[in-house]
Coordinates of C-alpha atoms in Angstrom, one line a residue:
M135 CA -23.2 -23.0 74.9
S136 CA -23.5 -22.1 78.6
S137 CA -21.7 -19.2 80.3
S138 CA -20.0 -21.9 82.8
D139 CA -18.7 -24.2 79.7
K140 CA -17.3 -21.0 78.0
E141 CA -15.6 -19.7 80.9
F142 CA -14.0 -23.1 81.7
R143 CA -12.7 -23.2 78.1
D144 CA -11.4 -19.8 78.4
Q145 CA -9.4 -20.6 81.5
L146 CA -8.2 -24.1 80.4
G147 CA -4.9 -22.7 79.5
K148 CA -4.2 -20.4 82.4
F149 CA -4.7 -22.8 85.5
R150 CA -2.1 -24.9 87.2
L151 CA -2.7 -27.8 89.4
E152 CA -0.5 -27.8 92.5
N153 CA 0.9 -30.9 94.1
N154 CA -1.9 -30.5 96.7
Y155 CA -4.4 -30.6 93.8
A156 CA -7.2 -31.7 96.2
S157 CA -8.2 -27.9 97.1
W158 CA -10.0 -26.6 93.8
P159 CA -10.4 -24.1 92.5
P160 CA -6.7 -22.9 93.1
Q161 CA -6.2 -19.8 95.2
P162 CA -3.8 -17.2 93.7
Q163 CA -0.4 -16.9 95.4
E164 CA 0.6 -14.1 97.4
S165 CA 3.3 -13.2 94.6
E166 CA 0.7 -13.4 91.9
V167 CA -1.5 -10.8 93.8
S168 CA 1.5 -8.5 94.3
N169 CA 2.9 -8.7 90.9
P170 CA 0.1 -8.9 88.3
R171 CA 2.9 -9.2 85.4
S172 CA 4.2 -12.6 86.8
K173 CA 4.9 -15.1 84.2
R174 CA 2.0 -17.1 83.1
V175 CA 2.3 -20.9 82.9
S176 CA 1.7 -22.3 79.5
T177 CA -0.3 -25.6 79.1
A178 CA 0.1 -26.1 75.4
C179 CA -1.0 -29.3 74.0
D180 CA 1.5 -32.1 73.4
F181 CA 1.5 -31.8 69.6
C182 CA 2.3 -28.1 69.8
R183 CA 4.8 -28.6 72.2
K184 CA 6.8 -31.4 70.5
R185 CA 6.7 -29.2 67.3
K186 CA 7.7 -26.2 69.5
K187 CA 4.9 -24.2 68.0
K188 CA 2.4 -21.8 69.8
C189 CA -0.8 -23.4 70.5
D190 CA -4.0 -21.3 70.4
F191 CA -5.8 -23.6 72.9
R192 CA -8.8 -24.1 70.8
Y193 CA -11.5 -26.6 72.5
P194 CA -11.6 -29.5 72.1
N195 CA -8.8 -29.6 69.6
C196 CA -6.5 -26.6 68.8
T197 CA -5.9 -25.6 65.1
A198 CA -2.7 -27.4 64.6
C199 CA -4.3 -30.9 66.0
T200 CA -7.2 -30.3 64.0
R201 CA -5.2 -29.8 60.7
A202 CA -2.9 -32.8 61.4
G203 CA -5.8 -35.2 62.3
V204 CA -4.5 -35.9 65.8
R205 CA -6.3 -35.9 69.2
C206 CA -5.4 -32.8 71.2
T207 CA -3.9 -33.9 74.5
I208 CA -2.3 -32.0 77.3
P209 CA 0.5 -33.2 79.6
P210 CA -0.5 -34.4 83.2
P211 CA -0.7 -31.9 86.1
G212 CA 2.3 -33.3 88.0
P213 CA 4.8 -35.9 88.4
Q214 CA 2.8 -37.8 91.0
V215 CA 0.2 -38.3 88.5
A216 CA 0.3 -41.0 85.6
S217 CA 2.4 -40.0 82.8
A218 CA 0.0 -40.7 80.0
S219 CA -1.5 -37.6 78.5
V220 CA -5.4 -37.0 78.8
P221 CA -7.8 -35.6 76.3
R222 CA -8.4 -31.8 76.9
D223 CA -12.2 -32.3 77.1
Q224 CA -11.9 -35.0 79.9
L225 CA -11.1 -32.5 82.5
E226 CA -14.4 -30.5 81.7
N227 CA -16.3 -34.0 81.8
L228 CA -14.7 -34.6 85.3
Q229 CA -15.6 -31.1 86.6
K230 CA -19.2 -31.6 85.3
R231 CA -19.5 -34.9 87.0
V232 CA -18.2 -33.4 90.3
R233 CA -20.6 -30.9 90.3
W234 CA -23.4 -33.4 89.6
L235 CA -22.2 -35.5 92.5
E236 CA -22.0 -32.6 94.7
E237 CA -25.7 -31.9 93.9
V238 CA -26.7 -35.4 94.7
V239 CA -25.1 -35.5 98.0
K240 CA -27.0 -32.2 98.9
R241 CA -30.2 -33.4 97.6
K242 CA -30.0 -36.8 99.5
S243 CA -28.4 -35.9 102.7
G244 CA -28.8 -32.0 102.8
L245 CA -25.1 -31.9 103.1
S246 CA -23.5 -29.0 101.1
V247 CA -20.1 -30.3 100.3
A248 CA -19.1 -27.9 97.3
E249 CA -17.3 -25.4 99.5
L250 CA -15.6 -28.1 101.6
P251 CA -12.0 -29.0 100.9
T252 CA -11.6 -32.7 99.8
G253 CA -11.1 -34.9 102.7
T254 CA -13.2 -32.8 105.2
P255 CA -15.2 -34.9 107.7
V256 CA -18.9 -34.7 106.8
E257 CA -20.5 -37.5 109.0
G258 CA -23.3 -36.3 111.0
E259 CA -25.5 -33.5 110.2
G260 CA -22.9 -31.7 108.1
D261 CA -23.7 -28.2 109.5
P262 CA -24.2 -28.9 113.1
D263 CA -26.3 -25.8 113.5
W264 CA -28.7 -26.4 110.9
W265 CA -31.6 -27.0 113.1
Y266 CA -31.3 -23.4 114.4
R267 CA -33.3 -22.6 111.4
L268 CA -36.4 -24.2 112.9
P269 CA -37.7 -20.8 114.1
A270 CA -37.4 -19.4 110.6
M271 CA -39.0 -22.4 109.2
V272 CA -42.1 -21.6 111.5
A273 CA -42.2 -18.0 110.5
T274 CA -42.1 -19.0 107.0
G275 CA -44.5 -21.8 106.9
G276 CA -41.8 -24.5 107.0
N277 CA -41.0 -24.3 103.3
T278 CA -37.2 -25.2 103.5
S279 CA -35.1 -27.8 102.4
A280 CA -34.5 -29.2 105.8
A281 CA -38.4 -30.2 105.9
S282 CA -38.1 -32.6 102.9
V283 CA -38.3 -36.2 104.0
P284 CA -37.4 -39.3 102.3
S285 CA -39.6 -40.9 99.7
P286 CA -41.8 -43.7 101.3
A287 CA -41.3 -45.9 98.4
G288 CA -37.8 -46.3 99.2
S289 CA -36.6 -44.8 95.9
G290 CA -34.1 -42.5 97.7
S291 CA -35.7 -39.2 96.3
S292 CA -37.0 -36.7 98.6
V293 CA -40.6 -35.5 98.8
T294 CA -41.7 -32.3 100.1
A295 CA -45.4 -31.6 101.2
G296 CA -47.7 -30.4 98.8
P297 CA -49.9 -27.3 99.1
S298 CA -52.4 -29.0 101.2
E299 CA -49.9 -30.5 103.5
A300 CA -47.3 -27.7 103.8
S301 CA -47.4 -25.6 106.8
T302 CA -49.0 -22.1 106.4
G303 CA -47.5 -20.1 109.0
V304 CA -47.3 -19.4 112.9
G305 CA -50.6 -20.0 114.6
T306 CA -52.0 -22.5 111.8
E307 CA -49.5 -25.4 111.7
L308 CA -46.1 -26.2 112.8
P309 CA -43.6 -28.2 111.0
N310 CA -43.2 -32.0 111.9
V311 CA -40.2 -32.0 113.9
G312 CA -40.4 -35.5 114.4
E313 CA -39.8 -35.9 110.7
I314 CA -37.0 -33.4 110.4
F315 CA -35.1 -35.0 113.3
R316 CA -36.1 -38.7 112.3
D317 CA -32.7 -40.1 111.3
Q318 CA -31.1 -38.8 114.4
L319 CA -34.1 -39.8 116.9
E320 CA -34.2 -43.3 115.7
H321 CA -30.5 -43.7 114.9
R322 CA -31.7 -45.0 111.4
R323 CA -29.3 -46.9 109.2
P324 CA -28.1 -45.2 106.1
S325 CA -29.4 -46.9 102.9
V326 CA -26.9 -48.9 101.1
A327 CA -27.2 -50.4 97.7
R328 CA -28.0 -54.0 97.8
P329 CA -25.8 -56.6 96.0
S330 CA -26.6 -57.0 92.4
S331 CA -26.9 -60.7 92.8
A332 CA -27.6 -63.4 95.4
P333 CA -26.5 -67.0 95.8
R334 CA -28.0 -70.4 95.6
V335 CA -31.1 -70.0 93.4
M336 CA -33.5 -73.0 93.5
R337 CA -35.3 -73.9 90.4
L338 CA -38.2 -76.3 89.7
A339 CA -38.2 -78.9 87.0
S340 CA -39.2 -76.2 84.2
L341 CA -40.4 -72.7 83.7
E342 CA -43.9 -73.9 83.1
E343 CA -44.0 -75.5 86.4
A344 CA -42.9 -72.4 88.0
E345 CA -45.5 -70.2 86.1
R346 CA -48.2 -72.4 87.0
L347 CA -47.1 -72.4 90.9
A348 CA -46.9 -68.5 90.4
G349 CA -50.3 -68.5 88.9
Q350 CA -51.7 -70.5 91.8
Y351 CA -50.3 -68.1 94.2
F352 CA -51.7 -64.7 92.5
E353 CA -55.0 -66.6 91.8
S354 CA -55.6 -66.9 95.4
M355 CA -53.3 -64.8 97.9
G356 CA -52.8 -62.3 95.3
Y357 CA -56.4 -61.4 95.3
Q358 CA -56.4 -60.8 99.0
Y359 CA -53.1 -59.3 99.4
P360 CA -51.8 -57.8 96.3
F361 CA -48.5 -56.3 97.4
I362 CA -46.6 -58.0 94.5
S363 CA -46.7 -56.9 91.0
R364 CA -47.8 -60.0 89.0
P365 CA -46.3 -58.8 85.5
E366 CA -43.0 -57.9 87.3
F367 CA -42.9 -61.1 89.3
I368 CA -43.4 -63.2 85.9
R369 CA -40.8 -60.9 84.3
Q370 CA -38.3 -61.6 87.0
L371 CA -39.3 -65.5 87.0
R372 CA -38.5 -65.9 83.4
H373 CA -35.1 -64.1 83.9
I374 CA -34.4 -66.6 86.6
Y375 CA -35.2 -69.5 84.5
S376 CA -33.2 -68.4 81.6
G377 CA -30.1 -68.6 83.7
G378 CA -30.0 -65.1 85.4
V379 CA -29.3 -64.5 89.0
P380 CA -31.5 -62.5 90.8
S381 CA -31.0 -59.6 93.2
P382 CA -31.5 -60.2 97.0
E383 CA -34.9 -58.7 97.3
I384 CA -36.1 -60.6 94.0
H385 CA -34.3 -63.8 95.3
N386 CA -36.3 -63.6 98.5
L387 CA -39.8 -62.8 97.1
Y388 CA -39.4 -65.6 94.4
H389 CA -38.3 -68.5 96.8
I390 CA -41.1 -67.3 99.4
V391 CA -43.7 -67.1 96.8
I392 CA -42.9 -70.7 95.5
A393 CA -42.9 -71.7 99.0
I394 CA -46.4 -70.5 99.8
S395 CA -47.9 -71.8 96.7
L396 CA -46.4 -75.2 97.4
L397 CA -48.3 -75.3 100.7
I398 CA -51.7 -73.9 99.1
G399 CA -51.5 -76.8 96.9
S400 CA -51.0 -79.1 99.7
A401 CA -47.6 -80.5 98.0
D402 CA -44.8 -82.0 99.6
P403 CA -44.0 -79.9 102.8
E404 CA -40.2 -80.6 102.5
Q405 CA -40.1 -79.1 99.1
A406 CA -41.8 -75.8 100.3
A407 CA -39.5 -75.9 103.5
D408 CA -36.5 -76.0 101.0
F409 CA -37.6 -72.9 99.1
Y410 CA -38.4 -71.1 102.4
N411 CA -35.0 -71.9 103.7
A412 CA -33.5 -70.5 100.5
S413 CA -35.5 -67.2 100.8
Q414 CA -34.1 -66.8 104.4
E415 CA -30.4 -66.7 103.0
T416 CA -31.2 -63.3 101.5
L417 CA -33.8 -62.0 104.1
P418 CA -31.1 -59.8 105.9
L419 CA -30.1 -58.2 102.6
A420 CA -33.8 -57.6 101.7
L421 CA -34.1 -56.0 105.1
Q422 CA -31.2 -53.9 105.3
N423 CA -32.8 -50.7 104.2
E424 CA -36.2 -49.1 105.4
D425 CA -37.9 -49.0 102.1
L426 CA -40.7 -50.8 100.1
P427 CA -38.7 -54.0 99.2
A428 CA -38.1 -54.5 102.9
V429 CA -41.9 -54.4 103.5
R430 CA -42.7 -56.9 100.9
A431 CA -40.1 -59.2 102.4
L432 CA -42.0 -59.2 105.7
L433 CA -45.3 -59.5 104.2
G434 CA -44.2 -62.7 102.3
L435 CA -42.9 -64.1 105.5
A436 CA -46.2 -63.3 107.2
L437 CA -48.1 -65.1 104.6
Y438 CA -45.9 -68.1 104.8
T439 CA -46.4 -68.3 108.6
M440 CA -50.0 -68.5 107.9
F441 CA -49.6 -71.9 106.2
A442 CA -46.5 -73.6 107.5
T443 CA -46.4 -75.4 110.8
A444 CA -43.0 -73.8 111.8
G445 CA -41.6 -70.3 111.4
P446 CA -41.8 -66.9 113.4
S447 CA -44.7 -65.8 115.0
I448 CA -47.0 -63.9 112.4
W449 CA -48.1 -61.5 115.3
H450 CA -44.4 -60.4 115.7
V451 CA -43.6 -60.2 111.8
L452 CA -46.7 -58.0 111.4
G453 CA -45.7 -55.8 114.3
A454 CA -42.3 -55.3 112.8
T455 CA -43.8 -54.7 109.4
M456 CA -46.2 -52.0 110.6
R457 CA -43.6 -50.3 112.6
L458 CA -41.5 -50.2 109.2
A459 CA -44.6 -49.1 106.9
T460 CA -45.6 -46.3 109.4
S461 CA -41.6 -45.3 109.6
I462 CA -41.4 -44.7 106.0
G463 CA -44.9 -43.1 105.8
L464 CA -46.9 -45.7 103.9
H465 CA -50.0 -44.9 105.8
K466 CA -49.8 -41.1 104.7
R467 CA -50.9 -39.4 101.6
R468 CA -47.7 -38.7 99.7
S469 CA -46.4 -37.5 96.4
Y470 CA -44.9 -40.1 94.1
S471 CA -42.8 -39.8 90.9
S472 CA -45.4 -42.3 89.0
V473 CA -48.7 -43.7 89.3
A474 CA -47.2 -47.1 89.3
E475 CA -44.9 -46.4 92.4
E476 CA -47.8 -44.9 94.2
E477 CA -50.2 -47.9 93.6
M478 CA -47.6 -50.5 94.7
A479 CA -47.0 -48.4 97.8
K480 CA -50.7 -48.4 98.5
R481 CA -51.0 -52.1 97.8
A482 CA -48.3 -52.8 100.3
F483 CA -49.8 -50.7 103.0
W484 CA -53.4 -52.0 102.6
S485 CA -52.3 -55.7 102.5
L486 CA -50.6 -55.1 105.8
Y487 CA -53.6 -53.3 107.0
N488 CA -56.0 -56.3 106.2
L489 CA -53.6 -58.9 107.7
D490 CA -53.3 -56.7 111.0
R491 CA -57.1 -56.5 111.4
L492 CA -57.5 -60.4 110.6
I493 CA -54.9 -61.4 113.1
A494 CA -55.6 -58.9 115.8
S495 CA -59.4 -59.9 115.8
T496 CA -58.4 -63.6 115.7
L497 CA -55.9 -63.4 118.5
G498 CA -57.9 -60.8 120.7
R499 CA -55.2 -58.3 120.6
P500 CA -55.0 -54.4 119.9
L501 CA -55.0 -53.3 116.3
G502 CA -51.5 -52.2 114.8
I503 CA -52.6 -48.6 113.9
A504 CA -55.6 -46.7 114.3
D505 CA -57.8 -45.9 111.2
E506 CA -57.9 -42.2 112.4
D507 CA -54.0 -42.2 111.8
I508 CA -54.5 -43.4 108.0
S509 CA -54.5 -40.6 105.3
V510 CA -53.4 -42.8 102.4
G511 CA -56.1 -43.3 99.8
L512 CA -57.6 -46.5 98.7
L513 CA -56.4 -48.6 95.8
R514 CA -57.2 -47.7 92.3
E515 CA -58.9 -50.5 90.0
L516 CA -56.0 -51.0 87.9
N517 CA -55.4 -54.1 85.5
D518 CA -52.0 -55.5 85.0
D519 CA -51.7 -53.4 81.8
A520 CA -52.4 -50.1 84.0
T521 CA -55.9 -49.8 82.5
E522 CA -58.5 -48.6 85.1
M523 CA -61.7 -50.7 85.2
P524 CA -63.8 -50.0 88.2
G525 CA -65.8 -53.3 89.0
A526 CA -63.8 -55.4 86.5
S527 CA -60.1 -55.2 87.6
G528 CA -57.8 -57.4 89.4
M529 CA -58.0 -55.0 92.5
T530 CA -61.7 -55.0 92.7
I531 CA -61.7 -57.9 95.3
P532 CA -58.8 -56.5 97.6
L533 CA -60.8 -52.9 97.3
Q534 CA -64.0 -54.3 98.5
V535 CA -62.0 -56.3 101.4
I536 CA -60.4 -53.0 102.4
R537 CA -63.9 -51.3 102.8
L538 CA -65.1 -54.0 104.8
R539 CA -62.1 -54.2 107.0
R540 CA -62.4 -50.4 107.9
I541 CA -66.2 -51.3 109.1
F542 CA -64.7 -54.3 110.9
S543 CA -61.9 -52.0 112.5
R544 CA -64.8 -49.7 113.9
I545 CA -66.8 -52.5 115.2
Y546 CA -63.7 -54.1 116.8
Q547 CA -62.7 -50.9 118.7
Y548 CA -66.2 -50.2 119.6
L549 CA -67.1 -53.5 121.3
Y550 CA -63.7 -54.9 122.2
S551 CA -62.2 -52.2 124.3
S552 CA -62.0 -51.4 128.2
L553 CA -64.6 -48.6 127.9
P554 CA -67.8 -48.9 130.2
R555 CA -70.4 -51.5 129.2
L556 CA -73.2 -50.5 127.0
S557 CA -76.8 -50.3 128.0
S558 CA -79.1 -52.6 126.0
Q559 CA -80.5 -49.6 124.1
E560 CA -77.1 -48.5 123.3
A561 CA -76.0 -51.9 122.0
A562 CA -79.0 -52.4 119.9
T563 CA -78.6 -49.0 118.3
A564 CA -75.0 -49.7 117.6
L565 CA -75.5 -53.1 116.3
S566 CA -78.2 -52.0 114.2
Q567 CA -76.2 -49.2 112.5
F568 CA -73.2 -51.6 111.8
R569 CA -75.7 -54.2 110.3
R570 CA -76.8 -51.7 107.8
E571 CA -73.3 -50.6 106.9
V572 CA -72.2 -54.3 106.6
D573 CA -75.5 -55.2 104.4
D574 CA -74.7 -52.1 102.2
W575 CA -71.4 -53.3 101.7
R576 CA -72.5 -56.8 100.6
M577 CA -75.1 -55.5 98.4
N578 CA -72.8 -53.1 96.5
A579 CA -69.7 -55.1 96.2
P580 CA -69.0 -56.0 92.6
V581 CA -67.5 -59.2 91.7
Y582 CA -64.3 -59.8 89.4
P583 CA -65.4 -61.8 86.5
S584 CA -62.3 -63.6 86.2
A585 CA -62.8 -64.9 89.8
L586 CA -66.5 -65.0 89.9
L587 CA -66.8 -68.0 92.3
Y588 CA -63.8 -66.9 94.2
S589 CA -65.0 -63.4 95.0
T590 CA -68.5 -64.2 95.7
S591 CA -67.7 -67.2 98.1
Y592 CA -65.1 -65.0 99.8
Y593 CA -67.4 -61.9 100.2
D594 CA -69.9 -64.2 101.8
Y595 CA -67.3 -65.6 104.1
L596 CA -66.2 -62.0 105.3
Y597 CA -69.9 -61.1 105.5
Y598 CA -70.7 -63.8 108.0
T599 CA -67.5 -63.6 110.0
T600 CA -68.2 -59.8 110.4
F601 CA -71.4 -60.7 112.0
L602 CA -70.0 -63.1 114.4
L603 CA -67.5 -60.4 115.5
M604 CA -70.7 -58.2 115.9
Y605 CA -73.2 -60.2 117.8
R606 CA -71.0 -62.5 119.9
P607 CA -70.5 -61.8 123.6
S608 CA -67.9 -58.8 123.9
P609 CA -66.5 -56.7 126.8
R610 CA -68.9 -53.9 126.2
N611 CA -72.1 -56.1 125.1
P612 CA -71.3 -59.3 127.5
T613 CA -75.2 -60.3 127.5
P614 CA -76.5 -60.3 123.8
D615 CA -80.1 -60.1 123.1
I616 CA -82.4 -62.5 121.2
T617 CA -81.4 -60.9 117.9
S618 CA -77.9 -61.3 118.6
I619 CA -78.3 -65.0 119.7
I620 CA -80.1 -65.7 116.4
S621 CA -77.5 -63.8 114.2
C622 CA -74.7 -65.7 115.9
G623 CA -76.2 -69.1 115.1
D624 CA -77.2 -68.4 111.7
S625 CA -73.9 -66.7 110.7
S626 CA -72.1 -69.5 112.3
I627 CA -73.9 -72.1 110.0
Q628 CA -72.9 -70.1 107.0
V629 CA -69.4 -69.8 107.9
I630 CA -69.1 -73.6 108.3
R631 CA -71.1 -74.0 105.1
S632 CA -68.7 -71.7 103.0
Y633 CA -65.6 -73.7 104.5
W634 CA -67.3 -77.1 103.6
D635 CA -68.0 -75.8 100.1
S636 CA -64.5 -75.1 99.6
Y637 CA -63.3 -78.4 101.2
S638 CA -65.7 -80.4 99.0
V639 CA -64.0 -79.2 95.7
G640 CA -60.5 -79.5 97.2
K641 CA -59.8 -75.5 97.6
L642 CA -59.8 -75.5 101.3
K643 CA -56.5 -73.9 102.6
W644 CA -55.2 -75.6 105.7
I645 CA -54.1 -72.8 107.8
W646 CA -54.3 -72.1 111.5
L647 CA -56.7 -69.1 110.7
T648 CA -59.2 -71.5 109.1
L649 CA -58.9 -73.8 112.1
S650 CA -59.5 -70.8 114.6
Q651 CA -62.5 -69.5 112.6
L652 CA -64.2 -73.0 111.9
Y653 CA -63.8 -74.1 115.6
F654 CA -65.2 -70.7 116.8
A655 CA -68.1 -71.2 114.5
G656 CA -68.8 -74.6 115.8
I657 CA -68.5 -73.4 119.7
T658 CA -70.7 -70.6 118.8
I659 CA -73.7 -73.0 117.4
L660 CA -73.1 -75.0 120.9
W661 CA -73.4 -71.7 122.6
C662 CA -76.7 -70.8 120.8
L663 CA -78.2 -74.3 121.6
E664 CA -77.1 -73.8 125.3
Q665 CA -79.1 -70.4 125.3
N666 CA -82.1 -72.2 124.0
A667 CA -81.7 -75.0 126.9
R668 CA -81.3 -72.3 129.4
A669 CA -84.4 -70.4 128.1
L670 CA -86.4 -73.5 128.3
R671 CA -85.3 -74.4 131.8
E672 CA -86.5 -70.9 132.8
S673 CA -90.0 -71.7 131.1
Q674 CA -88.9 -69.1 128.3
P675 CA -89.3 -69.7 124.6
A676 CA -86.3 -70.8 122.9
P677 CA -84.7 -67.7 121.1
W678 CA -83.1 -69.6 118.1
H679 CA -85.0 -71.7 115.8
P680 CA -82.5 -73.2 113.2
E681 CA -83.6 -75.8 110.7
E682 CA -82.4 -78.9 112.6
Q683 CA -81.0 -80.8 109.9
T684 CA -78.9 -77.9 108.8
M685 CA -77.7 -77.2 112.1
R686 CA -76.6 -80.9 112.9
R687 CA -74.8 -81.0 109.4
G688 CA -72.9 -77.9 110.6
I689 CA -71.8 -79.7 113.6
Q690 CA -70.6 -82.8 111.8
A691 CA -68.8 -80.6 109.2
V692 CA -66.8 -79.2 111.9
I693 CA -66.0 -82.6 113.2
V694 CA -65.0 -83.9 109.8
L695 CA -62.8 -80.9 109.1
L696 CA -61.1 -80.9 112.6
E697 CA -60.3 -84.7 112.0
E698 CA -58.7 -83.5 108.4
F699 CA -56.8 -80.9 110.3
G700 CA -55.5 -83.4 112.6
K701 CA -53.7 -85.2 109.7
R702 CA -51.7 -82.0 108.9
R703 CA -51.2 -80.5 112.3
P704 CA -50.4 -82.3 115.5
G705 CA -52.6 -82.1 118.5
M706 CA -55.8 -81.4 116.3
E707 CA -57.0 -84.9 117.1
R708 CA -57.5 -84.0 120.7
L709 CA -59.3 -80.8 119.8
A710 CA -61.7 -82.9 117.5
E711 CA -62.3 -85.4 120.2
T712 CA -63.2 -82.6 122.6
F713 CA -65.6 -80.7 120.4
R714 CA -67.2 -84.1 119.4
H715 CA -67.7 -84.6 123.3
Q716 CA -69.2 -81.3 123.8
S717 CA -71.5 -81.4 120.9
T718 CA -72.8 -85.0 121.9
T719 CA -73.5 -83.6 125.3
I720 CA -75.6 -80.6 124.0
F721 CA -77.5 -83.0 121.7
S722 CA -78.3 -85.2 124.7
Q723 CA -79.7 -82.7 126.8
M724 CA -81.7 -81.4 124.0
A725 CA -83.2 -84.9 123.4
Y726 CA -83.8 -85.2 127.1
Q727 CA -85.4 -81.8 127.4
Q728 CA -87.7 -82.6 124.4
Q729 CA -88.7 -85.9 126.1
L730 CA -89.3 -84.0 129.3
D731 CA -91.5 -81.4 127.7
Q732 CA -93.4 -84.3 125.8
Q733 CA -94.2 -86.3 129.0
S734 CA -94.9 -83.4 131.2
Q735 CA -97.8 -82.8 128.7
R736 CA -99.2 -86.3 129.3
S737 CA -98.5 -86.7 133.0
H738 CA -96.9 -85.3 136.0
Q739 CA -94.8 -88.5 136.8
P740 CA -91.0 -87.9 137.8
L741 CA -88.7 -88.7 134.9
P742 CA -85.3 -90.7 135.2
P743 CA -82.0 -88.7 135.1
P744 CA -80.8 -88.1 131.4
P745 CA -78.8 -90.8 130.0
P746 CA -75.0 -90.5 129.5
P747 CA -74.0 -88.9 126.3
T748 CA -72.8 -91.3 123.6
C749 CA -70.1 -90.4 121.2
S750 CA -71.2 -89.5 117.9
R751 CA -67.8 -91.2 116.3
T752 CA -69.8 -94.5 116.4
T753 CA -72.0 -93.5 113.8
A754 CA -71.2 -95.5 110.4
S755 CA -71.4 -92.3 108.6
L756 CA -72.1 -88.6 108.7
H757 CA -74.4 -86.8 106.2
V758 CA -72.8 -83.3 105.8
F759 CA -74.3 -80.8 103.4
G760 CA -75.3 -83.1 100.8
C761 CA -71.9 -85.3 101.5
T762 CA -71.3 -88.8 103.0
Y763 CA -68.5 -88.9 105.1
S764 CA -67.2 -92.0 107.1
P765 CA -64.6 -91.7 109.6
G766 CA -61.2 -92.1 107.9
S767 CA -62.5 -91.2 104.6
T768 CA -62.9 -88.0 102.4
C769 CA -66.1 -86.2 101.3
S770 CA -67.9 -88.3 98.7
G771 CA -70.1 -85.5 97.2
S772 CA -69.8 -82.3 95.8

């Protein structure tokens, strides 16, 4: 029995609620203070009052009520209250709940309302002078309640910096005033509970079909961007197909995941659009709070725009997502209530990080966040059952991708900036160091047994696209050396080959990023061939010596894939035609140069001008990496 409970029981029969019962506890009246012998008001229970017997006020039942076997109740506090009597213990339960709610308000908002009369306005800061305590915070190391900040996971709890992050006093570290004032500075919207259900749930023909599409998503995009918990998603999926109505954030994720999966499988685009439109109905509710569910909703929208021909700009979506993620502190090392909560926050941030690096480098735009500003740790290799298995977990692939993206980021920031141009020696040294790091990454990157083919082919693709970023002409290294030309050409062929391998087994994802990388690899091959032709015109040896048949197959593969893109995205036919003309012109120049070299060795007679290029589209069939392709057909090999 606590002392507060005993005190309350002792006073239960001594207090009286006035008509203005909002102010509690009641203050003694002036007459009571001056006359301590004033008559005490009795609060005998209803049973004793009816029998006109003295009540001993025992709690929760008096002795008379206990003997009679009836519930001990007391009369209402005033005529303005409902006439029904209330159990004696209900008052104590209500008082406990009031105290608990006051503590919740204080912990969540920093407002102390226990001493405020009911009805007192508490909007704003509560205590308008609380920020004057900042000098004291500096002097004491910042360990005050005002320095706590909302949980980055959006759970509503507050997180205080640990020993390694706390301020240690004047002269060492100042408190983060920006975080202390963040709600006032940013005019942040208060978090409001989302509705418990959302309207218009679209369902597929069966739960089995829905689980198949969900598995298709998690076995492709889920390996790259694991911001959705697969077990939790499947649990919610079964709830939906058992007749349940999901909450807005679950409603949004369910529909956008199914829409993405339908596009991955090249299904009916109208069905995918229907699921996307359904997800948009609850997007405002999913984004109403600045929390982790809002980050997930934006990441799902960004992935959809990578596949769909319509929708918002992925650059704008990722920009908003990065702002939100940094606002709630996902990029920082924080304390969490559980390992699961911490890992899901990490997965959301690193998924955003990977997308940001990919889109920024593809579009030639600045990175959304500098690596120097990131202090959150890397992912743990946890399976769906929360067991940690390094090198053999579903998180093995995204963890290795993150490690490469961090090297990728340093390459991008070093070579693609407005800093002065590098000298030949500086560029060679930097590229050599980056090459060692990328090679070490590829040699040490483990594969995930459940996705062996996927992980190895994906690693190879990332490996060679990183080389293209390194060795192609850049603002700080505009005139690559022979090593760079060779690496560009060889890497381009490997990038095209990896895409062709995916296409030939029906696993190519028809997204605009694929188009960009594929077209760029093809253009890079033509650039390398042009460097060869330039060197020969200057009586210099050609720098790049590819295996000619492999190189020609790479060019033909680009033509085939661009034509296939043209069936899915309007305007690609013209791009394919332009590339075909460029490649034909290069090959014609190469043939003429070879003829020139052969005849110059036999005689010094002048040669006729080179013949006009002929379009390779007239060829009856193209032999591409072991496949035979005829215009208007699909690959007949494997």
